[in-house]
PDB file of C-alpha atoms and ligand atoms in Angstrom:
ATOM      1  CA  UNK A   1      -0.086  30.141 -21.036  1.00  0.00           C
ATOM      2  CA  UNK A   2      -3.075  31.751 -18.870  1.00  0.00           C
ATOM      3  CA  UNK A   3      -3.438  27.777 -16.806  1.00  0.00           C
ATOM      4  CA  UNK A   4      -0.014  28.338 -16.035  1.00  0.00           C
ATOM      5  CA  UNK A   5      -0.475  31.361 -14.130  1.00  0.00           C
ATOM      6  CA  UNK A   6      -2.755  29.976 -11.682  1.00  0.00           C
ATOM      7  CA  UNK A   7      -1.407  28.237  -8.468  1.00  0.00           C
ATOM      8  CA  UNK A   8      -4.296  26.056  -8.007  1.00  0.00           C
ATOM      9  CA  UNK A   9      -2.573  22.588  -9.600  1.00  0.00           C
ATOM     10  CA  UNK A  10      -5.576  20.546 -11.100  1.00  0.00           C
ATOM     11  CA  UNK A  11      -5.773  17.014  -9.331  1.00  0.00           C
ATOM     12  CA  UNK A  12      -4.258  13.642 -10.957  1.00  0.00           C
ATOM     13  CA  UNK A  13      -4.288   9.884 -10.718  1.00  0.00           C
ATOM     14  CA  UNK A  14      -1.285   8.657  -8.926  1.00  0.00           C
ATOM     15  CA  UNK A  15      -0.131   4.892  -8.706  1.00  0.00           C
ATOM     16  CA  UNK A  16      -0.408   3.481  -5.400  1.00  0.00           C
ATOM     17  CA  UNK A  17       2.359  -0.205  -5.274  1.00  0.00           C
ATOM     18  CA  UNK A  18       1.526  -2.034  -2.463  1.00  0.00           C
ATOM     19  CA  UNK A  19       2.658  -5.957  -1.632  1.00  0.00           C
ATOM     20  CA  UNK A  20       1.057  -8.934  -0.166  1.00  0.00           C
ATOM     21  CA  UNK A  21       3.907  -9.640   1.458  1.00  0.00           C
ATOM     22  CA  UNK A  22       3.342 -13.714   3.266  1.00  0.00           C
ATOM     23  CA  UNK A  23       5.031 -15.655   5.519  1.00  0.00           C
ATOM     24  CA  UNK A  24       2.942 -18.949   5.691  1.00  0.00           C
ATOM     25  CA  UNK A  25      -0.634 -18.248   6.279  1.00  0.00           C
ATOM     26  CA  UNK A  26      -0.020 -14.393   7.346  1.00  0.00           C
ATOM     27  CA  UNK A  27       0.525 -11.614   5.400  1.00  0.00           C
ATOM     28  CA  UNK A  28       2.106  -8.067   7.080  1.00  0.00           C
ATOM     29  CA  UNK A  29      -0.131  -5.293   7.621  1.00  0.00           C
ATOM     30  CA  UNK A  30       0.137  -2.361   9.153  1.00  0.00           C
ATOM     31  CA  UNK A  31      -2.158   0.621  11.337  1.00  0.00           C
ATOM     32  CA  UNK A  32      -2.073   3.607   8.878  1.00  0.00           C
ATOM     33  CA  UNK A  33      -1.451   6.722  10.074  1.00  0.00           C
ATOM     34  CA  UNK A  34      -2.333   9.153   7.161  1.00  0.00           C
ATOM     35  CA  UNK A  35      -4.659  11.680   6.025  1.00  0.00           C
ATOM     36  CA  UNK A  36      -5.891   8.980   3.632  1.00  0.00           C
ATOM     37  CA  UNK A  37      -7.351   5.789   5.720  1.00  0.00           C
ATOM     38  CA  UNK A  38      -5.896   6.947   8.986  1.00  0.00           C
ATOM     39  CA  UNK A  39      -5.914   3.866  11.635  1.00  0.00           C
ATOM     40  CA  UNK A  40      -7.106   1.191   9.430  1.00  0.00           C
ATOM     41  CA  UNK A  41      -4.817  -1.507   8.456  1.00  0.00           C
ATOM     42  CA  UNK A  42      -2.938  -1.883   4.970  1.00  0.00           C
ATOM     43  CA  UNK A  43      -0.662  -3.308   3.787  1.00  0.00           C
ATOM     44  CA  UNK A  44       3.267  -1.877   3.414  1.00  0.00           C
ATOM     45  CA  UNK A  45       3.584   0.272  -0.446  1.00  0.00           C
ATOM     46  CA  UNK A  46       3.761   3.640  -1.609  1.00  0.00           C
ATOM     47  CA  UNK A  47       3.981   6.014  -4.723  1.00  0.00           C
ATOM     48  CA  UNK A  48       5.483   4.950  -8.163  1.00  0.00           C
ATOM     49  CA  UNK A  49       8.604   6.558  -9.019  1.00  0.00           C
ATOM     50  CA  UNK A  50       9.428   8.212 -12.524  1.00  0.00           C
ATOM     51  CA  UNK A  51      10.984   5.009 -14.240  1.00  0.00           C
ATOM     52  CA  UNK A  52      10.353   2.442 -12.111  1.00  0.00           C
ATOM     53  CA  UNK A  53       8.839  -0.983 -12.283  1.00  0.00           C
ATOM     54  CA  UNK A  54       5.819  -1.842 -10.010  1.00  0.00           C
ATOM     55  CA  UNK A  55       8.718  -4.931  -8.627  1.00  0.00           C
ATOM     56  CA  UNK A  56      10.905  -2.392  -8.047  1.00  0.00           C
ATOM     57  CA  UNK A  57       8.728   0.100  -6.416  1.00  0.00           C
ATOM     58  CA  UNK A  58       6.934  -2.628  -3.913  1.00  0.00           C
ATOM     59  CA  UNK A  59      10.612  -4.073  -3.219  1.00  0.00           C
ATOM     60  CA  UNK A  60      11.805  -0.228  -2.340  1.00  0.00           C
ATOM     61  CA  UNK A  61       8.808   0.782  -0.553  1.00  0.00           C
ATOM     62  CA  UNK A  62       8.578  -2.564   1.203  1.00  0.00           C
ATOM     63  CA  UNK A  63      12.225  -1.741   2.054  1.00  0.00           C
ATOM     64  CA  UNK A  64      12.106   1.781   3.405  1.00  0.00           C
ATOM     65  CA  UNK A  65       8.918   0.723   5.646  1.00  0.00           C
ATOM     66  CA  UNK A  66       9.517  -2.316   7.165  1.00  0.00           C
ATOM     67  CA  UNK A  67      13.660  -3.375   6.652  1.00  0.00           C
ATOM     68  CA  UNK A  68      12.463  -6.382   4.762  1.00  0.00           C
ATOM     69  CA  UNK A  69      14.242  -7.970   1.789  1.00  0.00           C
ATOM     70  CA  UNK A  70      11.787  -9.248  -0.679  1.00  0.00           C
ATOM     71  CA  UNK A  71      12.141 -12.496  -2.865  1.00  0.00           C
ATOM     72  CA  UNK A  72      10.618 -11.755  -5.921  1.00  0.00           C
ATOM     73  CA  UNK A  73       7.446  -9.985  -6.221  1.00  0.00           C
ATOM     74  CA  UNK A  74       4.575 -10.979  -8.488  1.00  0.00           C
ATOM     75  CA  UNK A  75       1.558  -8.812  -9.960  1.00  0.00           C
ATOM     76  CA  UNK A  76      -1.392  -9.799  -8.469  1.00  0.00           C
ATOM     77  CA  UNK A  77      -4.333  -7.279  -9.558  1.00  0.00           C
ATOM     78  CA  UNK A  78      -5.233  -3.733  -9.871  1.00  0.00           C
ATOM     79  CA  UNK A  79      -7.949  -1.397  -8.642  1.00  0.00           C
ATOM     80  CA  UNK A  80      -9.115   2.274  -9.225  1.00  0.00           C
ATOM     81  CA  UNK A  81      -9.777   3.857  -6.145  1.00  0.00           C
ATOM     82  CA  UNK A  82     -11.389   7.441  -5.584  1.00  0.00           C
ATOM     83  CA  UNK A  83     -11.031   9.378  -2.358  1.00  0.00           C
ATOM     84  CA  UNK A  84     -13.343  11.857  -2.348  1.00  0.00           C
ATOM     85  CA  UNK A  85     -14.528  12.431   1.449  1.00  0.00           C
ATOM     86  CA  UNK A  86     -10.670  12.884   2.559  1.00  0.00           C
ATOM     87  CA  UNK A  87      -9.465  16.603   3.330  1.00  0.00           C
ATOM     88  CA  UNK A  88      -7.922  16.591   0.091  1.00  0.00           C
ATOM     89  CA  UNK A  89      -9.648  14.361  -2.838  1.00  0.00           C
ATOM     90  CA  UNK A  90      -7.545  11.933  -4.404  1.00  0.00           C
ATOM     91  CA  UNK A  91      -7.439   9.119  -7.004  1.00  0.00           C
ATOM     92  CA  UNK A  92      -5.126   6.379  -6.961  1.00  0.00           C
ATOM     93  CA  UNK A  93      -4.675   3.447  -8.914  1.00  0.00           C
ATOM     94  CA  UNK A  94      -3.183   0.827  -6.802  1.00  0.00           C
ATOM     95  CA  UNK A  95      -1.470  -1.990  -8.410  1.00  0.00           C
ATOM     96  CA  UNK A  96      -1.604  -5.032  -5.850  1.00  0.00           C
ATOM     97  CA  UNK A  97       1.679  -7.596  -5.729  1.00  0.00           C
ATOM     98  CA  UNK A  98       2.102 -10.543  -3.756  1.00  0.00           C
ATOM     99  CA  UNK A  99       6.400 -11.684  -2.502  1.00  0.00           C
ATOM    100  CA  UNK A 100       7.523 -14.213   0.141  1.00  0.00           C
ATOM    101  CA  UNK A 101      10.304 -12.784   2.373  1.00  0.00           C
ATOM    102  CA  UNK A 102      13.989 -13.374   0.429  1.00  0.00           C
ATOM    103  CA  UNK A 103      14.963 -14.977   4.468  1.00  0.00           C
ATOM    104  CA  UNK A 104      11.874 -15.723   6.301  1.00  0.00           C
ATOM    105  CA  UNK A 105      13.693 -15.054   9.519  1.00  0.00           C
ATOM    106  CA  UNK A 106      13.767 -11.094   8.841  1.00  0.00           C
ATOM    107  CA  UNK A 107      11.694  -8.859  11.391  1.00  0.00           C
ATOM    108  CA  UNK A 108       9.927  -6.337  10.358  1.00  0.00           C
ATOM    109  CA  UNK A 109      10.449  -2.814  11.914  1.00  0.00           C
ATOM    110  CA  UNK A 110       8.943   0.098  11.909  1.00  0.00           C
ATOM    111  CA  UNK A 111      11.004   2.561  10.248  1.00  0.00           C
ATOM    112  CA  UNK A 112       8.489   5.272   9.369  1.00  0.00           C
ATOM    113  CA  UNK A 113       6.676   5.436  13.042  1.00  0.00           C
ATOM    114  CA  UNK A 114       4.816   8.842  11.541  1.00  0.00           C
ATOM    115  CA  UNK A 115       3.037   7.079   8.877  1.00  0.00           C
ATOM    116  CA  UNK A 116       2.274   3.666  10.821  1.00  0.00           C
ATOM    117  CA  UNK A 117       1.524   2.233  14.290  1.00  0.00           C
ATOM    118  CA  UNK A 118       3.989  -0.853  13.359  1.00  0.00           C
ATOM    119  CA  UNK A 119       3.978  -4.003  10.958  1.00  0.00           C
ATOM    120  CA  UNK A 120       2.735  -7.835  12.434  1.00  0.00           C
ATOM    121  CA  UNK A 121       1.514 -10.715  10.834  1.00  0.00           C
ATOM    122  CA  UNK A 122      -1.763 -11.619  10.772  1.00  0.00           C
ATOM    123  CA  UNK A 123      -3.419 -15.320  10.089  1.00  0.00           C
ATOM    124  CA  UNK A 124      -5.095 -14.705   7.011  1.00  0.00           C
ATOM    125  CA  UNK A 125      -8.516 -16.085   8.027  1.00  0.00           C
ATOM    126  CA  UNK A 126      -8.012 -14.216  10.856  1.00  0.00           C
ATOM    127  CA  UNK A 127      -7.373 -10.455   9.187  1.00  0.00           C
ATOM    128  CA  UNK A 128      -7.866  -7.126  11.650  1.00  0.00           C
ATOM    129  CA  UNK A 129     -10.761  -4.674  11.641  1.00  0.00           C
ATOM    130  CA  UNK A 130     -11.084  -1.953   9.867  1.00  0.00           C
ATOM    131  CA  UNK A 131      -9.059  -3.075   6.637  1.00  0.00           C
ATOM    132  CA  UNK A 132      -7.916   0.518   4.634  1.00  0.00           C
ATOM    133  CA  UNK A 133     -11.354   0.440   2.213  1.00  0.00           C
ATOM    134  CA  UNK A 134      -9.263  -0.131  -1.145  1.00  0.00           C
ATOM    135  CA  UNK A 135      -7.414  -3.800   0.443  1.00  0.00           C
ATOM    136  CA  UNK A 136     -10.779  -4.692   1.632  1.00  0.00           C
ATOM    137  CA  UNK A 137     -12.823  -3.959  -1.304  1.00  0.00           C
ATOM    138  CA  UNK A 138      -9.452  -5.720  -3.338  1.00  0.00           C
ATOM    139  CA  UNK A 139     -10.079  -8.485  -0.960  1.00  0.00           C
ATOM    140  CA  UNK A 140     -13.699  -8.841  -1.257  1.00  0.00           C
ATOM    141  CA  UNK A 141     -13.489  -8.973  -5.079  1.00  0.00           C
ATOM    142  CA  UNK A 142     -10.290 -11.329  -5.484  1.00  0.00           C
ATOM    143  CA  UNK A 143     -11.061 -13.750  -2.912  1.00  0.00           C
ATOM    144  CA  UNK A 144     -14.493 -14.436  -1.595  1.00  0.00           C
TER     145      UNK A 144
HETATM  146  N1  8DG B 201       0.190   1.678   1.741  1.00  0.00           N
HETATM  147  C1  8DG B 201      -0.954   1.342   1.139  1.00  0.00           C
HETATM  148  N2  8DG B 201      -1.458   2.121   0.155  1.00  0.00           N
HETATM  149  C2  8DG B 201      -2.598   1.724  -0.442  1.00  0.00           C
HETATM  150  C3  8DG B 201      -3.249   0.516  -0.080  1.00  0.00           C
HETATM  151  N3  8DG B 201      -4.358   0.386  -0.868  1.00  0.00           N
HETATM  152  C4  8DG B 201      -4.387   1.469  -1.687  1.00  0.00           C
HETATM  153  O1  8DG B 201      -5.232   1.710  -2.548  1.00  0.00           O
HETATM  154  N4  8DG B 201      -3.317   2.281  -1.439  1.00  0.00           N
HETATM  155  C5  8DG B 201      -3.068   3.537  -2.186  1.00  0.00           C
HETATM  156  C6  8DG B 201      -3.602   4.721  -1.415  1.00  0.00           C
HETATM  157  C7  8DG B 201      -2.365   5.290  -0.821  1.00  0.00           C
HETATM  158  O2  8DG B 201      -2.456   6.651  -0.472  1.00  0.00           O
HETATM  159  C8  8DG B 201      -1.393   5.064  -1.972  1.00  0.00           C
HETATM  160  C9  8DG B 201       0.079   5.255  -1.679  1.00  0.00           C
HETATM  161  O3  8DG B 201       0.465   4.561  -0.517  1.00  0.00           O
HETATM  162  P1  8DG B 201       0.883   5.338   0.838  1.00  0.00           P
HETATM  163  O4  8DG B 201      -0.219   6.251   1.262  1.00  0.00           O
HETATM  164  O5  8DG B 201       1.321   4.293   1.804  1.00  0.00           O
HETATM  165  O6  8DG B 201       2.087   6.213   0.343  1.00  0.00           O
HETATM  166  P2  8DG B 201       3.470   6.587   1.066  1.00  0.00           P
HETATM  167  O7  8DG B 201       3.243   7.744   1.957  1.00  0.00           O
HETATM  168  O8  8DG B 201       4.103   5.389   1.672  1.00  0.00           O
HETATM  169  O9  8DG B 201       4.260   7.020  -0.248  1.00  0.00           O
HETATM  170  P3  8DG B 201       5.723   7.549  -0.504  1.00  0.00           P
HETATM  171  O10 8DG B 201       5.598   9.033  -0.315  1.00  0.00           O
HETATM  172  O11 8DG B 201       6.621   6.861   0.484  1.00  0.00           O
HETATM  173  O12 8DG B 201       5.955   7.160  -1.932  1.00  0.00           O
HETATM  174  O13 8DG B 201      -1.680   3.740  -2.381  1.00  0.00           O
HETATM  175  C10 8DG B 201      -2.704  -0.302   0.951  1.00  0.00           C
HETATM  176  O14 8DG B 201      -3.202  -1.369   1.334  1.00  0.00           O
HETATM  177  N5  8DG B 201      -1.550   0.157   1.534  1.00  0.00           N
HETATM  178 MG1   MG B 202       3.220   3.723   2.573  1.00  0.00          MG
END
């Protein structure tokens, strides 16, 4: 087929899963370091995988970011989110969950130091500036 010729792939949607994951009043976020949102803080998630449920997905992602065990993760909401002024567009749809830590005591770590600055807790009336645009337009919307 001639469109199969070409190496230019035509950009998709991609789902984005990430988790509200709380302890209390906090909930983790990050400093991004990406090409998308770079130095504004998000929370932990990542791409869908073929076959996967979004529980699964946050729980893995959640996992390979920060070391945490979840307890079990609940759908929250979703947004459609168009990056068009990044270096390469993109369009996600991000599918928000919220999960309580399976032992609250758990730390989180940074285990992917090239794609964030580290993981805290932060007071939830008390969240840092600049949110990553889709969590604070999600934020906006759901709660105030
Ligand atoms: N991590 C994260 N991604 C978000 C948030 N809000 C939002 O729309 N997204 C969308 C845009 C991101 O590019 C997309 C995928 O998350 P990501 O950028 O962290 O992906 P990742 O490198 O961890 O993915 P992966 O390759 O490990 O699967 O989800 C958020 O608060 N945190
Ligand atoms: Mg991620």
């Amino acid at each position: 087929m001639e469109e199969m010729k070409s190496n230019t792939v035509p950009p998709v949607p991609r789902v984005g899963v990430v988790v509200f994951v709380l302890k209390g009043k906090s909930v983790l976020l990050g400093r991004r370091r990406s090409s998308i949102g770079d130095s504004t803080f998000a929370l932990p998630g990542g791409h869908l995988e073929f076959g996967e449920s979004f529980e699964e997905c946050g729980a893995r992602e959640v996992k390979e970011e920060t070391g945490l065990e979840l307890g079990k993760a609940e759908y929250l909401t979703v947004t459609n989110n168009l990056f068009l002024e990044e270096p390469k567009p993109a369009h996600y749809v991000t599918i928000f969950l919220r999960a309580v830590l399976a032992d609250p005591n758990q730390v989180p770590q940074n285990l992917e130091p090239h794609k964030c600055d580290g993981w805290d807790w932060y007071d939830w009336d008390k969240l840092p500036q600049p949110l990553f645009w889709p969590l604070d337009k999600m934020v906006v919307i759901s709660f105030c």
